[in-house]
XYZ file of C-alpha atoms in Angstrom:
233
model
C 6.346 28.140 -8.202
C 9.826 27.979 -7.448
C 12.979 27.749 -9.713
C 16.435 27.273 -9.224
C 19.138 28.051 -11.683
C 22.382 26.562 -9.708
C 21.786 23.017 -10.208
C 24.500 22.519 -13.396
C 26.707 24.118 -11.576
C 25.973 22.050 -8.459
C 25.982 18.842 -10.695
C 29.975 19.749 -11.771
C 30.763 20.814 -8.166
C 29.428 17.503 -6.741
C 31.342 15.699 -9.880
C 34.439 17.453 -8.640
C 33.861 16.489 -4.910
C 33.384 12.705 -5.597
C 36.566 12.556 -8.000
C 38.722 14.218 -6.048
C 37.474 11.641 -2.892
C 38.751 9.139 -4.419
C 41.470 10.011 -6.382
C 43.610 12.197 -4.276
C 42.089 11.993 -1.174
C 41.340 8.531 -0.550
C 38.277 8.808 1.065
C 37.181 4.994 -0.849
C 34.190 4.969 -3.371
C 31.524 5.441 -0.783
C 32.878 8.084 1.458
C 33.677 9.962 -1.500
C 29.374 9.889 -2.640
C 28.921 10.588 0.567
C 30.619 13.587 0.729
C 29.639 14.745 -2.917
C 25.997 13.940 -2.180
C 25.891 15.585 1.194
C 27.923 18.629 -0.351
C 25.002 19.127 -2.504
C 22.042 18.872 0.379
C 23.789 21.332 2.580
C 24.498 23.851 -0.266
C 20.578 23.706 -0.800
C 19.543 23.942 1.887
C 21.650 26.990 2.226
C 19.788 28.658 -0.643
C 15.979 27.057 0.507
C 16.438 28.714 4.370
C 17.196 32.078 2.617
C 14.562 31.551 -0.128
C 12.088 30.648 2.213
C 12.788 33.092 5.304
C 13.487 36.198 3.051
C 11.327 37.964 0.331
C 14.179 37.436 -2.724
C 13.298 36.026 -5.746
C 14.695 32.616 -5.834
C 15.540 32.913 -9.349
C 18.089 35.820 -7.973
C 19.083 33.386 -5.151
C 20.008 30.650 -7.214
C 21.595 32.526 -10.015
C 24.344 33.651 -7.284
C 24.299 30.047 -5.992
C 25.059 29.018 -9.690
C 28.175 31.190 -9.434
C 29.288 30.726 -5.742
C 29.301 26.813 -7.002
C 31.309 27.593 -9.609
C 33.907 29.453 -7.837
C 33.550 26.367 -5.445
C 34.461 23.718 -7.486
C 37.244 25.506 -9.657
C 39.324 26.085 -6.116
C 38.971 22.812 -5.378
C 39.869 21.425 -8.715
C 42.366 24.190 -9.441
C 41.032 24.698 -12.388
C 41.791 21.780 -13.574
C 40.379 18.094 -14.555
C 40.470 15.338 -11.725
C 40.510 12.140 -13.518
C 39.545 8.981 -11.703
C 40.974 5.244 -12.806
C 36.984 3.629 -13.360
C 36.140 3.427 -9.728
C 33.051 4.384 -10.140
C 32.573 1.564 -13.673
C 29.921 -0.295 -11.196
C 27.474 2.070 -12.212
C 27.687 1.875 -15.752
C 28.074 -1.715 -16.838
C 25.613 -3.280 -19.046
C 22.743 -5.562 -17.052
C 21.702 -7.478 -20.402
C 25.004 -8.175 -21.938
C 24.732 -9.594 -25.261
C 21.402 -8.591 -25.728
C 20.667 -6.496 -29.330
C 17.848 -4.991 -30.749
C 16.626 -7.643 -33.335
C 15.681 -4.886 -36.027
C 19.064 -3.297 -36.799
C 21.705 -5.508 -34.514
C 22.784 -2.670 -32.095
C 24.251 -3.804 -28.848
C 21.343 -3.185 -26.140
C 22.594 -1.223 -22.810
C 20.621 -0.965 -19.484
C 23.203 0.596 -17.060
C 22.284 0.427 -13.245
C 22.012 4.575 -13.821
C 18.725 3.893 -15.706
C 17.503 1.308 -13.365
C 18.093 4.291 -10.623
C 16.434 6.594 -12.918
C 13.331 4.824 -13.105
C 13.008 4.035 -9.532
C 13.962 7.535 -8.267
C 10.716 8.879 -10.832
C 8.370 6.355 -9.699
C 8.868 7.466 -5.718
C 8.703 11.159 -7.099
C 5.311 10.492 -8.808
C 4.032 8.408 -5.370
C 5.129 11.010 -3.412
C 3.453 14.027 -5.425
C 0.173 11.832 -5.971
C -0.753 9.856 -3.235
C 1.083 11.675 0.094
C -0.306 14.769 2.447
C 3.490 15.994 1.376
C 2.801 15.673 -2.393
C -0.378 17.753 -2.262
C 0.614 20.562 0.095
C 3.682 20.994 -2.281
C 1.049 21.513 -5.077
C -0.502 23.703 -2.335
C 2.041 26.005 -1.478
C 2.940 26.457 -5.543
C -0.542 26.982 -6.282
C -1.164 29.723 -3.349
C 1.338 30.093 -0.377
C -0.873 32.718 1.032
C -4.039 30.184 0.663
C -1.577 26.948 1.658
C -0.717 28.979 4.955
C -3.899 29.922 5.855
C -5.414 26.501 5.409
C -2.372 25.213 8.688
C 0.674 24.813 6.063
C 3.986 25.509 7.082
C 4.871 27.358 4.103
C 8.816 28.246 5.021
C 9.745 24.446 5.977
C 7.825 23.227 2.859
C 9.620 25.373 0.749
C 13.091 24.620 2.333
C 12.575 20.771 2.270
C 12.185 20.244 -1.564
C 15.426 22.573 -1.984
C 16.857 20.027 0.020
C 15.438 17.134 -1.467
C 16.330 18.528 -4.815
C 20.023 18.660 -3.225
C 19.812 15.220 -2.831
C 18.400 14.438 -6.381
C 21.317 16.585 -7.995
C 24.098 14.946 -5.603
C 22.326 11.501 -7.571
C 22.496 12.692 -10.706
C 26.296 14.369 -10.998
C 27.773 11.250 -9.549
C 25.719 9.442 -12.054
C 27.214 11.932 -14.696
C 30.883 11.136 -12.971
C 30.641 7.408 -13.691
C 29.763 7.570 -17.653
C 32.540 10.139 -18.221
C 35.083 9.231 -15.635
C 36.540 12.579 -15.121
C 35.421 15.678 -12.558
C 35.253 19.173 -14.742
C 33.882 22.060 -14.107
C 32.074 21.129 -18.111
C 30.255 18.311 -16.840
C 26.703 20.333 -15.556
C 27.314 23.203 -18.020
C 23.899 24.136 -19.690
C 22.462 21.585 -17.957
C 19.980 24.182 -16.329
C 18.548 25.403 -19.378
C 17.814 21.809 -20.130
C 16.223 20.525 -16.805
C 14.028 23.592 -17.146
C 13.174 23.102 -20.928
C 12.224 19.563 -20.108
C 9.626 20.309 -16.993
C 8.255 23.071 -18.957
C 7.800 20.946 -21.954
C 6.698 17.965 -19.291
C 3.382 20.607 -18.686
C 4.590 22.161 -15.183
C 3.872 25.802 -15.043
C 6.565 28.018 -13.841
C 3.907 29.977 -11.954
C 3.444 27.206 -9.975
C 0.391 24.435 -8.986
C 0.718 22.349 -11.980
C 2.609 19.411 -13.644
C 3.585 15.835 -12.386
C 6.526 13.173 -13.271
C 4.682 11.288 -16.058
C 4.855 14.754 -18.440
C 8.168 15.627 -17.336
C 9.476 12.111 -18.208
C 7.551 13.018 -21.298
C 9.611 16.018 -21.562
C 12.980 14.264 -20.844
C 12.537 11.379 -23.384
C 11.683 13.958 -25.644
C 14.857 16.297 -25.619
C 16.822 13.093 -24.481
C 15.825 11.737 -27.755
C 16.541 14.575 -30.021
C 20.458 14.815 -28.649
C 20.853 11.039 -28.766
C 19.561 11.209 -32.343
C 22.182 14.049 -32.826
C 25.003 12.665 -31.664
C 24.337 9.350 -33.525
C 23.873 11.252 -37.113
């Protein structure tokens, strides 16, 4: 039943955090994720406290996180690109080199990203199917008045998936980083009109109480497909 309309901006934020870690100040590789990752959590969980302790919409909450992030990550970067020198290649080198797809010869890539990808959905759909967590998060979107009175802890349920969706986007914008090897303020542009179109596509209501990972990766092979196709033709 929640939304939140920051996490592009987040995603280029984070990308700007990591590159500039390792880059200019010479944090190392890991330090720098670190940083970027944790960057993202705390942000969150900035917006979840006040989402979940106040009566605001979170779709007005996260619309002036989506522009506070912004502002971030252009002071930092100076409004300008912070290009890195392939520290972060490791993630994006091919785990079946030399294999191609026998039908039409094309090199076949399986970059650790996708590997990360898969594994990071898997523990998603465990977590939402089989855990006390998983269903009082189905719970509280269903009915938080309902979810309370049955002995949930709306507030801190609420304010833990902001934070573990902190943690996802912190993931996915250094995963971004590595394939284009530059922070901008670009990188997560848009990108929360996608994640959005791809849930809602996946079968998860808006209003809250339904969908799981299985239709959303539905949803993200699905628009994933039609931009790859794109950019091919």
């Amino acid at each position: 039943g929640g939304i939140d309309l920051s996490v592009g901006m987040l995603a280029s934020m984070v990308s700007i955090v990591v590159s500039l870690g390792i880059s200019r100040w010479h944090f190392g590789v890991g330090p720098s994720i670190l940083l970027g990752v944790a960057s993202a959590v705390a942000l969150e969980t900035i917006m979840g406290f006040i989402i979940s302790r106040t009566r605001i919409e979170p779709f007005i909450i996260t619309l002036g996180g989506m522009i506070s992030f912004q502002g971030i990550a252009l002071l930092l970067s100076n409004s300008r690109e912070v290009v890195m020198q392939g520290e972060l290649n490791f993630l994006t080198t091919n785990l079946i080199e030399g294999a191609r797809d026998p039908v039409t010869g094309l090199v076949l890539r399986i970059p650790p990203y996708v590997l990360a990808f898969f594994v990071i959905a898997v523990m998603g759909g465990l977590l939402l199917t089989y855990t006390k967590y998983g269903r009082r998060i189905y719970a509280v979107g269903t009915n938080p008045r309902a979810a309370f009175l049955a002995g949930i802890d709306v507030r801190n349920m609420r304010l833990s998936v902001y934070m573990i969706q902190g943690l996802l986007v912190g993931i996915g914008a250094t995963m971004l980083l590595a394939r284009i090897n530059t922070g901008i303020i670009t990188l997560g542009q848009g990108l929360e009109i996608d994640t959005i179109a791809m849930v809602v596509i996946g079968g998860t209501a808006l209003s809250g109480g339904r969908g799981n990972i299985v239709g959303t990766l539905i949803g993200v092979f699905f628009l994933g497909s039609i931009a790859n196709a794109m950019n091919m033709l």
